CSV table of C-alpha atoms in Angstrom, one decimal:
chain,number,residue,atom,x,y,z
A,1,MET,CA,42.0,6.0,-10.1
A,2,VAL,CA,44.7,6.7,-12.7
A,3,HIS,CA,48.3,5.6,-11.9
A,4,TYR,CA,50.6,8.3,-13.2
A,5,THR,CA,53.7,7.0,-15.1
A,6,ALA,CA,56.3,9.4,-16.3
A,7,ASP,CA,57.1,8.8,-20.0
A,8,ARG,CA,59.6,11.1,-21.8
A,9,ASN,CA,58.7,9.6,-25.2
A,10,LEU,CA,55.2,11.3,-25.1
A,11,SER,CA,54.6,13.8,-27.8
A,12,SER,CA,52.0,15.8,-29.8
A,13,PRO,CA,50.9,19.1,-28.3
A,14,PHE,CA,47.8,19.2,-26.2
A,15,PHE,CA,47.7,22.5,-24.2
A,16,PRO,CA,49.5,25.1,-26.3
A,17,PRO,CA,48.0,28.1,-24.4
A,18,LEU,CA,49.0,26.5,-21.0
A,19,LEU,CA,52.5,25.8,-22.2
A,20,ALA,CA,52.9,29.3,-23.6
A,21,LEU,CA,51.9,30.7,-20.2
A,22,MET,CA,54.3,28.4,-18.4
A,23,ALA,CA,57.1,29.3,-20.9
A,24,SER,CA,56.5,33.0,-20.3
A,25,THR,CA,56.7,32.7,-16.5
A,26,SER,CA,59.3,30.0,-15.9
A,27,GLY,CA,61.5,29.8,-19.0
A,28,GLN,CA,61.4,27.7,-22.1
A,29,LEU,CA,60.4,24.0,-21.3
A,30,SER,CA,62.2,21.1,-22.9
A,31,GLN,CA,60.4,18.9,-25.3
A,32,ALA,CA,60.4,16.0,-22.8
A,33,ASP,CA,58.9,18.2,-20.1
A,34,THR,CA,56.3,19.5,-22.5
A,35,ALA,CA,55.2,16.0,-23.3
A,36,LEU,CA,55.1,15.1,-19.7
A,37,LEU,CA,52.9,18.0,-18.8
A,38,GLN,CA,50.6,17.1,-21.6
A,39,HIS,CA,50.3,13.6,-20.2
A,40,TYR,CA,49.6,15.0,-16.7
A,41,GLY,CA,47.0,17.3,-18.2
A,42,ARG,CA,45.1,14.5,-19.9
A,43,ASP,CA,45.1,12.4,-16.8
A,44,THR,CA,43.9,15.3,-14.7
A,45,ILE,CA,41.0,16.0,-17.1
A,46,ARG,CA,40.1,12.3,-17.1
A,47,ASP,CA,40.1,12.2,-13.2
A,48,VAL,CA,38.0,15.4,-13.0
A,49,ALA,CA,35.5,14.1,-15.6
A,50,ALA,CA,35.2,10.8,-13.7
A,51,LEU,CA,34.7,12.6,-10.4
A,52,THR,CA,32.0,14.9,-11.9
A,53,VAL,CA,30.1,11.9,-13.2
A,54,GLU,CA,30.4,10.2,-9.9
A,55,SER,CA,29.2,13.3,-8.1
A,56,VAL,CA,26.1,13.5,-10.3
A,57,PHE,CA,25.2,9.9,-9.6
A,58,CYS,CA,25.9,10.4,-5.9
A,59,GLY,CA,23.5,13.4,-6.0
A,60,VAL,CA,20.8,11.3,-7.7
A,61,TYR,CA,21.3,8.5,-5.2
A,62,SER,CA,20.9,11.1,-2.3
A,63,ILE,CA,17.5,12.1,-3.7
A,64,PHE,CA,16.3,8.5,-3.9
A,65,PHE,CA,17.7,7.8,-0.4
A,66,VAL,CA,15.8,10.8,1.1
A,67,VAL,CA,12.6,9.7,-0.6
A,68,ALA,CA,12.9,6.1,0.5
A,69,MET,CA,13.7,7.0,4.1
A,70,TYR,CA,10.8,9.4,4.2
A,71,SER,CA,8.5,6.7,2.9
A,72,ILE,CA,9.8,4.2,5.6
A,73,CYS,CA,9.6,6.7,8.4
A,74,ARG,CA,6.1,7.8,7.4
A,75,ARG,CA,4.8,4.2,7.7
A,76,GLY,CA,6.6,3.9,11.0
A,77,LEU,CA,9.5,1.7,12.2
A,78,ARG,CA,7.1,-0.8,13.9
A,79,SER,CA,8.6,-4.0,12.7
A,80,LEU,CA,12.0,-5.6,12.8
A,81,ARG,CA,12.0,-5.8,9.0
A,82,ALA,CA,11.5,-2.1,8.7
A,83,ILE,CA,14.3,-1.3,11.2
A,84,LEU,CA,16.7,-3.6,9.4
A,85,MET,CA,15.9,-2.2,6.0
A,86,SER,CA,16.4,1.3,7.3
A,87,LEU,CA,19.8,0.4,8.9
A,88,VAL,CA,20.9,-1.3,5.6
A,89,MET,CA,19.9,1.7,3.5
A,90,VAL,CA,21.7,4.1,5.9
A,91,PHE,CA,24.9,1.9,5.7
A,92,LEU,CA,24.9,1.6,1.9
A,93,PHE,CA,24.3,5.3,1.5
A,94,SER,CA,27.0,6.2,4.0
A,95,ALA,CA,29.4,3.8,2.3
A,96,SER,CA,28.7,5.4,-1.1
A,97,VAL,CA,29.2,9.0,0.3
A,98,ALA,CA,32.4,7.9,2.0
A,99,HIS,CA,33.6,6.3,-1.2
A,100,TRP,CA,32.8,9.5,-3.1
A,101,ALA,CA,34.6,11.6,-0.4
A,102,PHE,CA,37.7,9.4,-0.7
A,103,ASP,CA,37.7,9.8,-4.5
A,104,CYS,CA,37.4,13.6,-4.1
A,105,HIS,CA,40.2,13.7,-1.6
A,106,VAL,CA,42.5,11.5,-3.7
A,107,THR,CA,41.7,13.4,-7.0
A,108,PHE,CA,42.5,16.8,-5.5
A,109,LYS,CA,45.6,15.5,-3.8
A,110,ASN,CA,46.8,14.0,-7.1
A,111,ILE,CA,46.2,17.3,-9.0
A,112,HIS,CA,48.1,19.1,-6.3
A,113,SER,CA,51.0,16.7,-6.4
A,114,LEU,CA,51.2,16.9,-10.2
A,115,TYR,CA,51.6,20.7,-10.3
A,116,ILE,CA,53.8,21.4,-7.4
A,117,ALA,CA,56.5,23.8,-8.7
A,118,ASP,CA,59.4,22.8,-6.4
A,119,ILE,CA,59.3,19.0,-7.3
A,120,PRO,CA,60.9,17.7,-10.5
A,121,LEU,CA,58.3,16.8,-13.2
A,122,LEU,CA,59.6,13.3,-13.4
A,123,ASP,CA,59.0,12.7,-9.6
A,124,ARG,CA,55.5,14.1,-9.5
A,125,ALA,CA,54.0,10.9,-11.0
A,126,ASP,CA,55.6,8.9,-8.2
A,127,LEU,CA,54.1,11.2,-5.6
A,128,ALA,CA,50.6,10.9,-7.1
A,129,ASP,CA,51.0,7.1,-7.2
A,130,ASP,CA,52.0,7.1,-3.5
A,131,ILE,CA,48.8,9.0,-2.7
A,132,ASN,CA,46.7,6.4,-4.7
A,133,GLU,CA,48.4,3.5,-2.9
A,134,LYS,CA,47.7,5.1,0.5
A,135,TYR,CA,43.9,5.0,0.0
A,136,ASP,CA,43.5,2.2,-2.5
A,137,HIS,CA,43.0,-0.6,0.1
A,138,LEU,CA,40.5,1.4,2.1
A,139,GLN,CA,38.4,2.3,-1.0
A,140,GLU,CA,38.6,-1.3,-2.2
A,141,LEU,CA,37.4,-2.6,1.2
A,142,PHE,CA,34.4,-0.2,1.1
A,143,PHE,CA,33.6,-1.2,-2.4
A,144,ASP,CA,33.8,-5.0,-1.8
A,145,PHE,CA,31.6,-5.2,1.3
A,146,SER,CA,29.1,-2.6,0.1
A,147,VAL,CA,28.6,-4.7,-3.0
A,148,ILE,CA,28.2,-7.9,-0.9
A,149,LEU,CA,25.6,-6.2,1.4
A,150,ALA,CA,23.7,-4.7,-1.5
A,151,ASP,CA,23.5,-8.1,-3.2
A,152,ALA,CA,22.3,-9.7,0.1
A,153,VAL,CA,19.5,-7.2,0.3
A,154,LEU,CA,18.5,-7.9,-3.3
A,155,ILE,CA,18.5,-11.6,-2.6
A,156,TRP,CA,16.4,-11.0,0.5
A,157,ARG,CA,13.8,-9.0,-1.6
A,158,THR,CA,13.7,-11.8,-4.1
A,159,TRP,CA,13.1,-14.3,-1.3
A,160,ALA,CA,10.3,-12.2,0.0
A,161,VAL,CA,8.7,-11.9,-3.5
A,162,TYR,CA,8.8,-15.7,-3.8
A,163,GLN,CA,7.2,-16.0,-0.3
A,164,GLY,CA,10.1,-17.7,1.4
A,165,ARG,CA,10.9,-20.4,-1.2
A,166,LEU,CA,14.6,-21.1,-0.7
A,167,VAL,CA,14.9,-22.9,-4.1
A,168,ALA,CA,14.3,-19.6,-5.9
A,169,ILE,CA,17.4,-18.0,-4.3
A,170,ALA,CA,19.7,-21.0,-4.2
A,171,MET,CA,21.8,-19.9,-7.2
A,172,PRO,CA,22.1,-16.2,-6.1
A,173,CYS,CA,23.1,-17.4,-2.6
A,174,ALA,CA,25.9,-19.6,-4.0
A,175,LEU,CA,27.2,-16.7,-6.1
A,176,LEU,CA,27.0,-14.4,-3.1
A,177,LEU,CA,29.0,-16.8,-0.9
A,178,THR,CA,31.6,-17.1,-3.7
A,179,GLY,CA,31.7,-13.3,-4.0
A,180,PHE,CA,32.2,-12.9,-0.3
A,181,VAL,CA,35.2,-15.3,-0.4
A,182,PHE,CA,36.8,-13.3,-3.2
A,183,ALA,CA,36.1,-10.0,-1.3
A,184,LEU,CA,38.0,-11.4,1.6
A,185,ILE,CA,40.9,-12.4,-0.7
A,186,ASP,CA,40.9,-9.0,-2.3
A,187,SER,CA,40.9,-7.2,1.1
A,188,THR,CA,43.7,-9.5,2.4
A,189,CYS,CA,45.8,-8.9,-0.7
A,190,ASN,CA,45.4,-5.1,-0.3
A,191,VAL,CA,46.4,-4.9,3.3
A,192,TYR,CA,49.3,-7.4,3.1
A,193,ASP,CA,52.7,-5.7,3.3
A,194,GLY,CA,55.0,-8.6,3.8
A,195,ALA,CA,58.3,-9.3,2.1
A,196,THR,CA,57.3,-12.7,0.8
A,197,PRO,CA,54.4,-13.3,-1.6
A,198,LEU,CA,51.1,-14.6,-0.2
A,199,PRO,CA,50.3,-18.3,-0.9
A,200,GLY,CA,48.2,-18.3,-4.1
A,201,SER,CA,49.0,-14.7,-4.7
A,202,ARG,CA,48.2,-15.1,-8.4
A,203,ILE,CA,44.5,-14.9,-7.5
A,204,CYS,CA,45.0,-11.3,-6.0
A,205,ALA,CA,44.9,-9.5,-9.4
A,206,PRO,CA,41.6,-11.0,-10.7
A,207,ALA,CA,39.9,-11.0,-7.3
A,208,PRO,CA,38.2,-7.5,-7.5
A,209,PHE,CA,37.0,-8.3,-11.0
A,210,LEU,CA,35.6,-11.6,-9.9
A,211,VAL,CA,33.7,-9.8,-7.0
A,212,TRP,CA,32.3,-7.3,-9.6
A,213,GLY,CA,31.4,-10.1,-12.1
A,214,LEU,CA,29.7,-12.2,-9.5
A,215,SER,CA,27.7,-9.2,-8.3
A,216,LEU,CA,26.6,-8.5,-11.8
A,217,ALA,CA,25.5,-12.2,-12.2
A,218,ILE,CA,23.5,-12.0,-8.9
A,219,ASN,CA,21.8,-8.8,-10.1
A,220,ILE,CA,20.9,-10.3,-13.5
A,221,ILE,CA,19.5,-13.5,-11.9
A,222,CYS,CA,17.5,-11.8,-9.2
A,223,THR,CA,16.1,-9.2,-11.7
A,224,LEU,CA,15.0,-12.0,-14.0
A,225,LEU,CA,13.4,-13.9,-11.1
A,226,ILE,CA,11.5,-10.8,-9.9
A,227,GLY,CA,10.5,-10.1,-13.5
A,228,LEU,CA,9.1,-13.6,-13.9
A,229,LYS,CA,7.1,-13.2,-10.7
A,230,ALA,CA,5.8,-9.8,-11.9
A,231,CYS,CA,4.6,-11.4,-15.2
A,232,ASP,CA,2.6,-13.9,-13.1
A,233,SER,CA,1.1,-11.0,-11.1
A,234,ILE,CA,0.0,-9.1,-14.3
A,235,PRO,CA,-3.4,-10.9,-14.4
A,236,GLU,CA,-4.0,-10.2,-10.7
A,237,LEU,CA,-3.1,-6.5,-11.3
A,238,GLU,CA,-5.3,-6.4,-14.4
A,239,HIS,CA,-8.2,-7.9,-12.4
A,240,LYS,CA,-7.8,-5.3,-9.6
A,241,ILE,CA,-7.8,-2.4,-12.1
A,242,PHE,CA,-10.9,-3.6,-13.9
A,243,GLU,CA,-12.6,-4.2,-10.5
A,244,ILE,CA,-11.9,-0.7,-9.4
A,245,ALA,CA,-13.2,0.7,-12.7
A,246,ALA,CA,-16.4,-1.4,-12.5
A,247,LEU,CA,-17.1,-0.3,-8.9
A,248,ALA,CA,-16.5,3.3,-9.8
A,249,ARG,CA,-19.0,3.2,-12.7
A,250,PRO,CA,-21.4,0.3,-12.3
A,251,LYS,CA,-23.3,1.4,-15.4
A,252,ARG,CA,-20.2,0.8,-17.5
A,253,ILE,CA,-19.9,-2.9,-16.4
A,254,PRO,CA,-21.8,-4.2,-19.5
A,255,THR,CA,-19.4,-2.3,-21.7
A,256,LEU,CA,-16.4,-3.7,-19.8
A,257,MET,CA,-17.7,-7.2,-20.2
A,258,LEU,CA,-17.2,-6.9,-23.9
A,259,VAL,CA,-13.5,-6.3,-23.6
A,260,ALA,CA,-12.6,-10.0,-23.2
A,261,ARG,CA,-14.0,-13.2,-21.8
A,262,ARG,CA,-11.7,-13.0,-18.7
A,263,ILE,CA,-12.8,-9.4,-18.0
A,264,LYS,CA,-16.5,-10.6,-18.2
A,265,CYS,CA,-15.8,-13.3,-15.6
A,266,TRP,CA,-14.2,-10.7,-13.3
A,267,VAL,CA,-16.7,-7.8,-13.5
A,268,GLU,CA,-20.1,-9.4,-14.3
A,269,PRO,CA,-20.6,-10.5,-10.6
A,270,LEU,CA,-20.1,-6.9,-9.6
A,271,LEU,CA,-23.4,-6.1,-11.4
A,272,TYR,CA,-25.2,-7.9,-8.6
A,273,ARG,CA,-23.5,-6.5,-5.5
A,274,VAL,CA,-26.5,-4.2,-4.9
A,275,ILE,CA,-30.1,-5.2,-5.8
A,276,LEU,CA,-33.0,-2.8,-5.2
A,277,LEU,CA,-36.4,-4.4,-5.8
A,278,LYS,CA,-38.8,-1.5,-5.5
A,279,ASP,CA,-41.8,-0.4,-7.7
A,280,PRO,CA,-40.3,2.1,-10.1
A,281,ARG,CA,-43.7,3.8,-10.5
A,282,ILE,CA,-43.8,5.2,-7.0
A,283,TYR,CA,-40.3,6.5,-6.6
A,284,GLU,CA,-38.2,8.9,-8.6
A,285,PRO,CA,-35.1,7.5,-10.5
A,286,VAL,CA,-32.0,7.5,-8.5
A,287,ASN,CA,-28.7,8.2,-10.3
A,288,PHE,CA,-26.4,5.8,-8.5
A,289,GLY,CA,-25.2,4.1,-11.7
A,290,LEU,CA,-26.8,0.8,-10.7
A,291,PRO,CA,-28.7,-1.4,-13.1
A,292,THR,CA,-32.4,-2.1,-12.5
A,293,PHE,CA,-33.7,-5.6,-11.9
A,294,THR,CA,-37.0,-7.5,-11.9
A,295,VAL,CA,-37.6,-10.8,-10.1
A,296,ASP,CA,-38.0,-12.5,-13.5
A,297,ALA,CA,-34.6,-11.2,-14.6
A,298,LEU,CA,-32.9,-12.2,-11.4
A,299,ALA,CA,-34.3,-15.8,-11.8
A,300,GLN,CA,-32.4,-16.0,-15.1
A,301,ILE,CA,-29.0,-15.1,-13.5
A,302,SER,CA,-26.6,-17.9,-12.8
A,303,SER,CA,-26.0,-19.0,-9.2
A,304,ASP,CA,-22.3,-18.1,-9.5
A,305,CYS,CA,-23.3,-14.4,-10.1
A,306,LEU,CA,-26.0,-14.4,-7.3
A,307,ARG,CA,-23.3,-15.5,-4.8
A,308,HIS,CA,-21.9,-12.0,-5.1
A,309,VAL,CA,-25.0,-10.2,-4.0
A,310,ARG,CA,-24.1,-8.3,-0.8
A,311,HIS,CA,-26.9,-5.6,-0.4
A,312,LEU,CA,-30.6,-6.5,-1.0
A,313,PHE,CA,-33.7,-4.3,-0.7
A,314,ILE,CA,-37.1,-6.0,-1.2
A,315,GLU,CA,-40.4,-4.3,-1.2
A,316,GLU,CA,-43.8,-5.9,-0.3
A,317,MET,CA,-45.0,-6.2,-3.9
A,318,PHE,CA,-42.2,-8.6,-4.9
A,319,VAL,CA,-42.7,-11.0,-2.0
A,320,GLU,CA,-45.5,-13.0,-3.6
A,321,ASP,CA,-43.6,-13.6,-6.8
A,322,THR,CA,-43.2,-17.3,-7.4
A,323,ALA,CA,-39.5,-16.9,-8.5
A,324,LEU,CA,-38.5,-15.2,-5.2
A,325,GLU,CA,-37.7,-18.3,-3.2
A,326,SER,CA,-35.5,-19.9,-5.9
A,327,TRP,CA,-33.2,-16.9,-6.4
A,328,LEU,CA,-33.1,-15.9,-2.7
A,329,LEU,CA,-31.7,-19.3,-1.8
A,330,ALA,CA,-29.0,-18.6,-4.4
A,331,CYS,CA,-27.8,-15.5,-2.5
A,332,PRO,CA,-26.1,-16.8,0.6
A,333,SER,CA,-23.6,-14.0,1.0
A,334,ILE,CA,-25.9,-11.0,1.7
A,335,THR,CA,-24.7,-8.8,4.5
A,336,ASN,CA,-27.2,-5.9,4.2
A,337,LEU,CA,-30.9,-6.7,4.0
A,338,TYR,CA,-33.8,-4.2,3.9
A,339,ALA,CA,-36.9,-6.4,4.2
A,340,GLN,CA,-39.8,-3.9,3.6
A,341,PHE,CA,-42.5,-6.6,4.0
A,342,GLU,CA,-44.3,-8.5,6.6
A,343,CYS,CA,-42.3,-11.5,7.7
A,344,THR,CA,-44.9,-14.2,7.8
A,345,PRO,CA,-44.1,-17.7,9.3
A,346,LYS,CA,-43.8,-18.9,5.7
A,347,LEU,CA,-41.2,-16.2,4.7
A,348,LEU,CA,-39.1,-16.2,7.9
A,349,PRO,CA,-37.5,-19.7,7.3
A,350,LEU,CA,-36.6,-18.5,3.8
A,351,LEU,CA,-34.6,-15.7,5.4
A,352,GLY,CA,-33.0,-18.0,7.8
A,353,HIS,CA,-30.2,-19.1,5.4
A,354,PHE,CA,-28.8,-15.5,5.5
A,355,THR,CA,-26.2,-16.2,8.1
A,356,ASP,CA,-23.8,-13.3,7.4
A,357,ILE,CA,-26.2,-10.4,7.9
A,358,ARG,CA,-24.7,-7.3,9.6
A,359,TYR,CA,-27.1,-4.6,8.6
A,360,LEU,CA,-30.8,-5.6,9.0
A,361,THR,CA,-34.0,-3.6,8.5
A,362,ILE,CA,-37.1,-5.5,9.3
A,363,GLY,CA,-40.6,-5.2,10.7
A,364,ALA,CA,-40.8,-5.2,14.5
A,365,GLY,CA,-43.6,-7.8,14.3
A,366,VAL,CA,-41.0,-10.5,13.5
A,367,PHE,CA,-39.9,-10.3,17.2
A,368,CYS,CA,-43.4,-11.1,18.4
A,369,GLY,CA,-43.4,-14.6,17.0
A,370,ALA,CA,-39.8,-15.5,16.3
A,371,THR,CA,-37.6,-17.1,18.8
A,372,VAL,CA,-34.2,-15.5,19.2
A,373,PRO,CA,-31.6,-16.6,18.5
A,374,HIS,CA,-32.9,-17.1,15.0
A,375,PRO,CA,-30.2,-17.6,12.3
A,376,LEU,CA,-31.1,-14.3,10.7
A,377,PHE,CA,-30.2,-12.4,13.8
A,378,LEU,CA,-27.1,-14.2,15.0
A,379,THR,CA,-24.6,-11.9,13.2
A,380,ALA,CA,-26.5,-8.7,13.0
A,381,THR,CA,-24.8,-5.7,14.5
A,382,ASN,CA,-27.0,-2.9,13.1
A,383,LEU,CA,-30.8,-3.3,13.4
A,384,GLU,CA,-33.5,-0.9,12.2
A,385,LEU,CA,-37.1,-1.8,13.2
A,386,LEU,CA,-39.9,-0.7,11.0
A,387,ASP,CA,-43.2,0.3,12.6
A,388,THR,CA,-45.7,-2.4,13.6
A,389,ASP,CA,-48.9,-2.5,15.5
A,390,ALA,CA,-48.9,-6.2,16.1
A,391,GLY,CA,-47.9,-8.0,19.3
A,392,SER,CA,-46.5,-6.9,22.6
A,393,VAL,CA,-43.8,-4.2,22.9
A,394,ASP,CA,-42.4,-6.0,25.9
A,395,ARG,CA,-42.1,-9.2,23.9
A,396,ILE,CA,-40.3,-7.3,21.1
A,397,TRP,CA,-37.8,-5.7,23.5
A,398,GLN,CA,-37.2,-9.0,25.3
A,399,ASN,CA,-36.2,-10.7,22.0
A,400,ILE,CA,-34.1,-7.8,20.9
A,401,THR,CA,-31.9,-8.1,24.0
A,402,LEU,CA,-31.1,-11.7,23.0
A,403,ILE,CA,-29.4,-10.7,19.7
A,404,PRO,CA,-25.8,-11.6,20.6
A,405,HIS,CA,-23.8,-9.0,18.5
A,406,LEU,CA,-26.2,-6.1,18.4
A,407,THR,CA,-24.4,-2.8,19.0
A,408,HIS,CA,-26.6,-0.3,16.9
A,409,ILE,CA,-30.3,0.0,16.9
A,410,ALA,CA,-32.7,2.4,15.1
A,411,PHE,CA,-36.5,2.9,15.7
A,412,ASN,CA,-39.1,4.5,13.4
A,413,PRO,CA,-41.6,6.9,14.9
A,414,ALA,CA,-44.3,4.7,16.4
A,415,LEU,CA,-41.8,2.3,18.1
A,416,SER,CA,-39.7,5.2,19.5
A,417,SER,CA,-42.7,6.5,21.3
A,418,CYS,CA,-43.9,3.2,22.9
A,419,LEU,CA,-40.7,1.4,23.8
A,420,SER,CA,-39.2,1.9,27.3
A,421,HIS,CA,-36.5,4.7,27.1
A,422,ALA,CA,-35.2,3.6,30.4
A,423,ALA,CA,-34.6,0.1,29.2
A,424,LEU,CA,-32.7,1.4,26.1
A,425,ALA,CA,-30.6,3.7,28.3
A,426,ASN,CA,-29.7,0.9,30.7
A,427,ASN,CA,-28.6,-1.6,27.9
A,428,THR,CA,-24.8,-1.5,28.1
A,429,GLN,CA,-24.4,-3.6,24.9
A,430,LEU,CA,-25.7,-0.8,22.7
A,431,GLN,CA,-23.2,1.7,21.3
A,432,CYS,CA,-25.6,3.7,19.2
A,433,ILE,CA,-29.4,4.3,19.7
A,434,VAL,CA,-31.1,6.1,16.8
A,435,PHE,CA,-34.7,7.6,16.7
A,436,LEU,CA,-35.6,8.2,13.0
A,437,SER,CA,-38.0,11.0,13.8
A,438,ALA,CA,-37.6,14.7,14.7
A,439,GLU,CA,-41.0,14.9,16.3
A,440,VAL,CA,-40.8,12.2,19.0
A,441,SER,CA,-41.5,13.5,22.5
A,442,LEU,CA,-38.4,13.3,24.7
A,443,ASP,CA,-39.5,15.3,27.7
A,444,GLY,CA,-37.9,13.8,30.8
A,445,SER,CA,-36.5,10.9,28.8
A,446,PRO,CA,-33.3,9.3,30.3
A,447,LEU,CA,-32.0,9.0,26.7
A,448,LEU,CA,-31.2,12.8,26.8
A,449,ASP,CA,-28.4,12.0,29.2
A,450,ASP,CA,-27.2,9.0,27.2
A,451,SER,CA,-24.0,9.6,25.1
A,452,GLN,CA,-25.1,6.9,22.7
A,453,PHE,CA,-28.3,8.5,21.7
A,454,VAL,CA,-29.1,10.6,18.6
A,455,CYS,CA,-32.3,11.6,16.9
A,456,ILE,CA,-32.2,11.8,13.1
A,457,ASP,CA,-34.7,13.7,10.9
A,458,GLU,CA,-35.1,11.7,7.7
A,459,GLU,CA,-35.2,14.5,5.1
A,460,LEU,CA,-33.6,12.1,2.6
A,461,ARG,CA,-35.7,9.3,1.2
A,462,TYR,CA,-35.1,6.1,3.1
A,463,TYR,CA,-34.3,4.0,0.0
A,464,ILE,CA,-31.8,6.7,-1.2
A,465,ASP,CA,-30.1,6.7,2.2
A,466,TRP,CA,-30.0,2.8,1.9
A,467,LEU,CA,-28.4,3.0,-1.6
A,468,GLN,CA,-25.8,5.5,-0.3
A,469,GLY,CA,-24.9,3.1,2.4
A,470,ALA,CA,-24.7,0.1,0.0
A,471,THR,CA,-22.6,2.0,-2.6
A,472,SER,CA,-20.4,4.2,-0.4
A,473,GLY,CA,-21.0,3.2,3.2
A,474,LYS,CA,-22.2,6.7,4.0
A,475,ASP,CA,-25.8,6.2,5.3
A,476,TYR,CA,-27.5,7.3,8.4
A,477,TRP,CA,-25.5,4.7,10.5
A,478,PHE,CA,-22.3,6.4,9.3
A,479,LEU,CA,-23.8,9.8,10.1
A,480,ALA,CA,-24.8,8.7,13.6
A,481,ASP,CA,-21.4,7.2,14.4
A,482,THR,CA,-19.6,10.3,13.2
A,483,PHE,CA,-21.9,12.6,15.1
A,484,LEU,CA,-21.6,10.6,18.4
A,485,ALA,CA,-17.8,10.5,18.1
A,486,ALA,CA,-17.6,14.2,17.5
A,487,ARG,CA,-19.9,14.8,20.5
A,488,ARG,CA,-17.7,12.6,22.8
A,489,ALA,CA,-14.6,14.4,21.6
A,490,GLY,CA,-16.2,17.8,22.5
A,491,LYS,CA,-16.3,19.0,18.9
A,492,THR,CA,-20.1,19.2,19.1
A,493,ASP,CA,-22.3,20.6,21.9
A,494,ARG,CA,-23.1,17.8,24.3
A,495,SER,CA,-26.7,19.0,24.7
A,496,CYS,CA,-27.2,18.6,20.9
A,497,TYR,CA,-28.9,15.3,19.9
A,498,ARG,CA,-31.0,16.2,16.8
A,499,ILE,CA,-29.5,16.1,13.3
A,500,SER,CA,-30.7,15.5,9.7
A,501,ASN,CA,-29.6,12.8,7.4
A,502,THR,CA,-28.6,15.5,4.9
A,503,ASN,CA,-26.1,16.9,7.4
A,504,LYS,CA,-22.4,16.9,6.6
A,505,VAL,CA,-20.6,15.9,9.9
């Protein structure tokens, strides 16, 4: 804030219209009074301009504060960190608004004191200076400790960016401690009203400038540190962007691979996330943006790329291929397997190294000869059984009940008719029981009273439904879970149990 000093040597006209008006109402002013009023006018304009700029910045700060608080509250104040950050933001905003309010009050009081008609012009500057001195120490206190707190928050954020490495914030912390000491000195000097000078009083004058300078140094250092960390994160961000683009348009992956060697290393494995091995002569092309493969082509792919295969569909005609065994062993990370072939004693051990399977579609005959727990079934949660006429149904069901993590089971038409419905209804481990047929007879079946049961009419081709699940997660399992949840919540008639896999639930 400006300190007003009366100076009778000031000259050069500044407000002729104002002076003419004053001369017409209160008599002719002396040259010294005219110069003094010009000086007051310039100081008033300077104060009002500064207050206007401060008001604009305070308004912008208010908008950012509201947006930030809305973002924090929307995520919820569930952690101590979120609560502390909210309290700090509220304090800093309150301090800024209080500082602005002080400046408004002092500015208008000064303007009022400079233009009071019944006080001599020469004394009005002293009155304005008295008003400044009355609020100076309080404003300085707000400023000093708001700066210290804001710098502490910035250092905290830098520490978080560097994942708790104290070495990264050693210099900013030293500067913050020094700034805090000078803030205490500045506050002490402002409130001291004794007759004798304080010991070391020469430091009082530069103390506020040192606080500001140290704060500037902290901001520069922390900004540089965060910037350096951001530079290190650019490859990670670039990797994520290209990965999203590749998954959104799998057919564009070969084009993306041409951008740069590092891009090729990132996106090429995504080509092999979903592999469908089905005779193209007996099914219509499906526009899922996925590349087509043959067993011979897969045999040429590096093991590093095959490690990224997650979803695999194999038809009977590909099982006898001599290259099958070699590349299957190179795919240890498969989580979704559709085995549309007979699992002979020769093939079953080959599938045994798939130890992360969650979604499994397989012929029911495998449960007639295999002993559960077999490695293939240990992690399976969703099991679809293809029709079979081999073996004992009782033996199949006995082995199914031994699968440790099974929660969802689906049966194709023949099995859904011959398996015991009472045994299915009494199995408390199952959360979803699906019959993939709209024509199965359910007269008197205990499943009709089971809240976990749904019957799905497969109007959509089974391999298209599988591809939808592999690419977007929205297959008949998703449809069944959504339908059962809606029925339990009362959004669907509880007596309804038949839906189609083309339904939108």
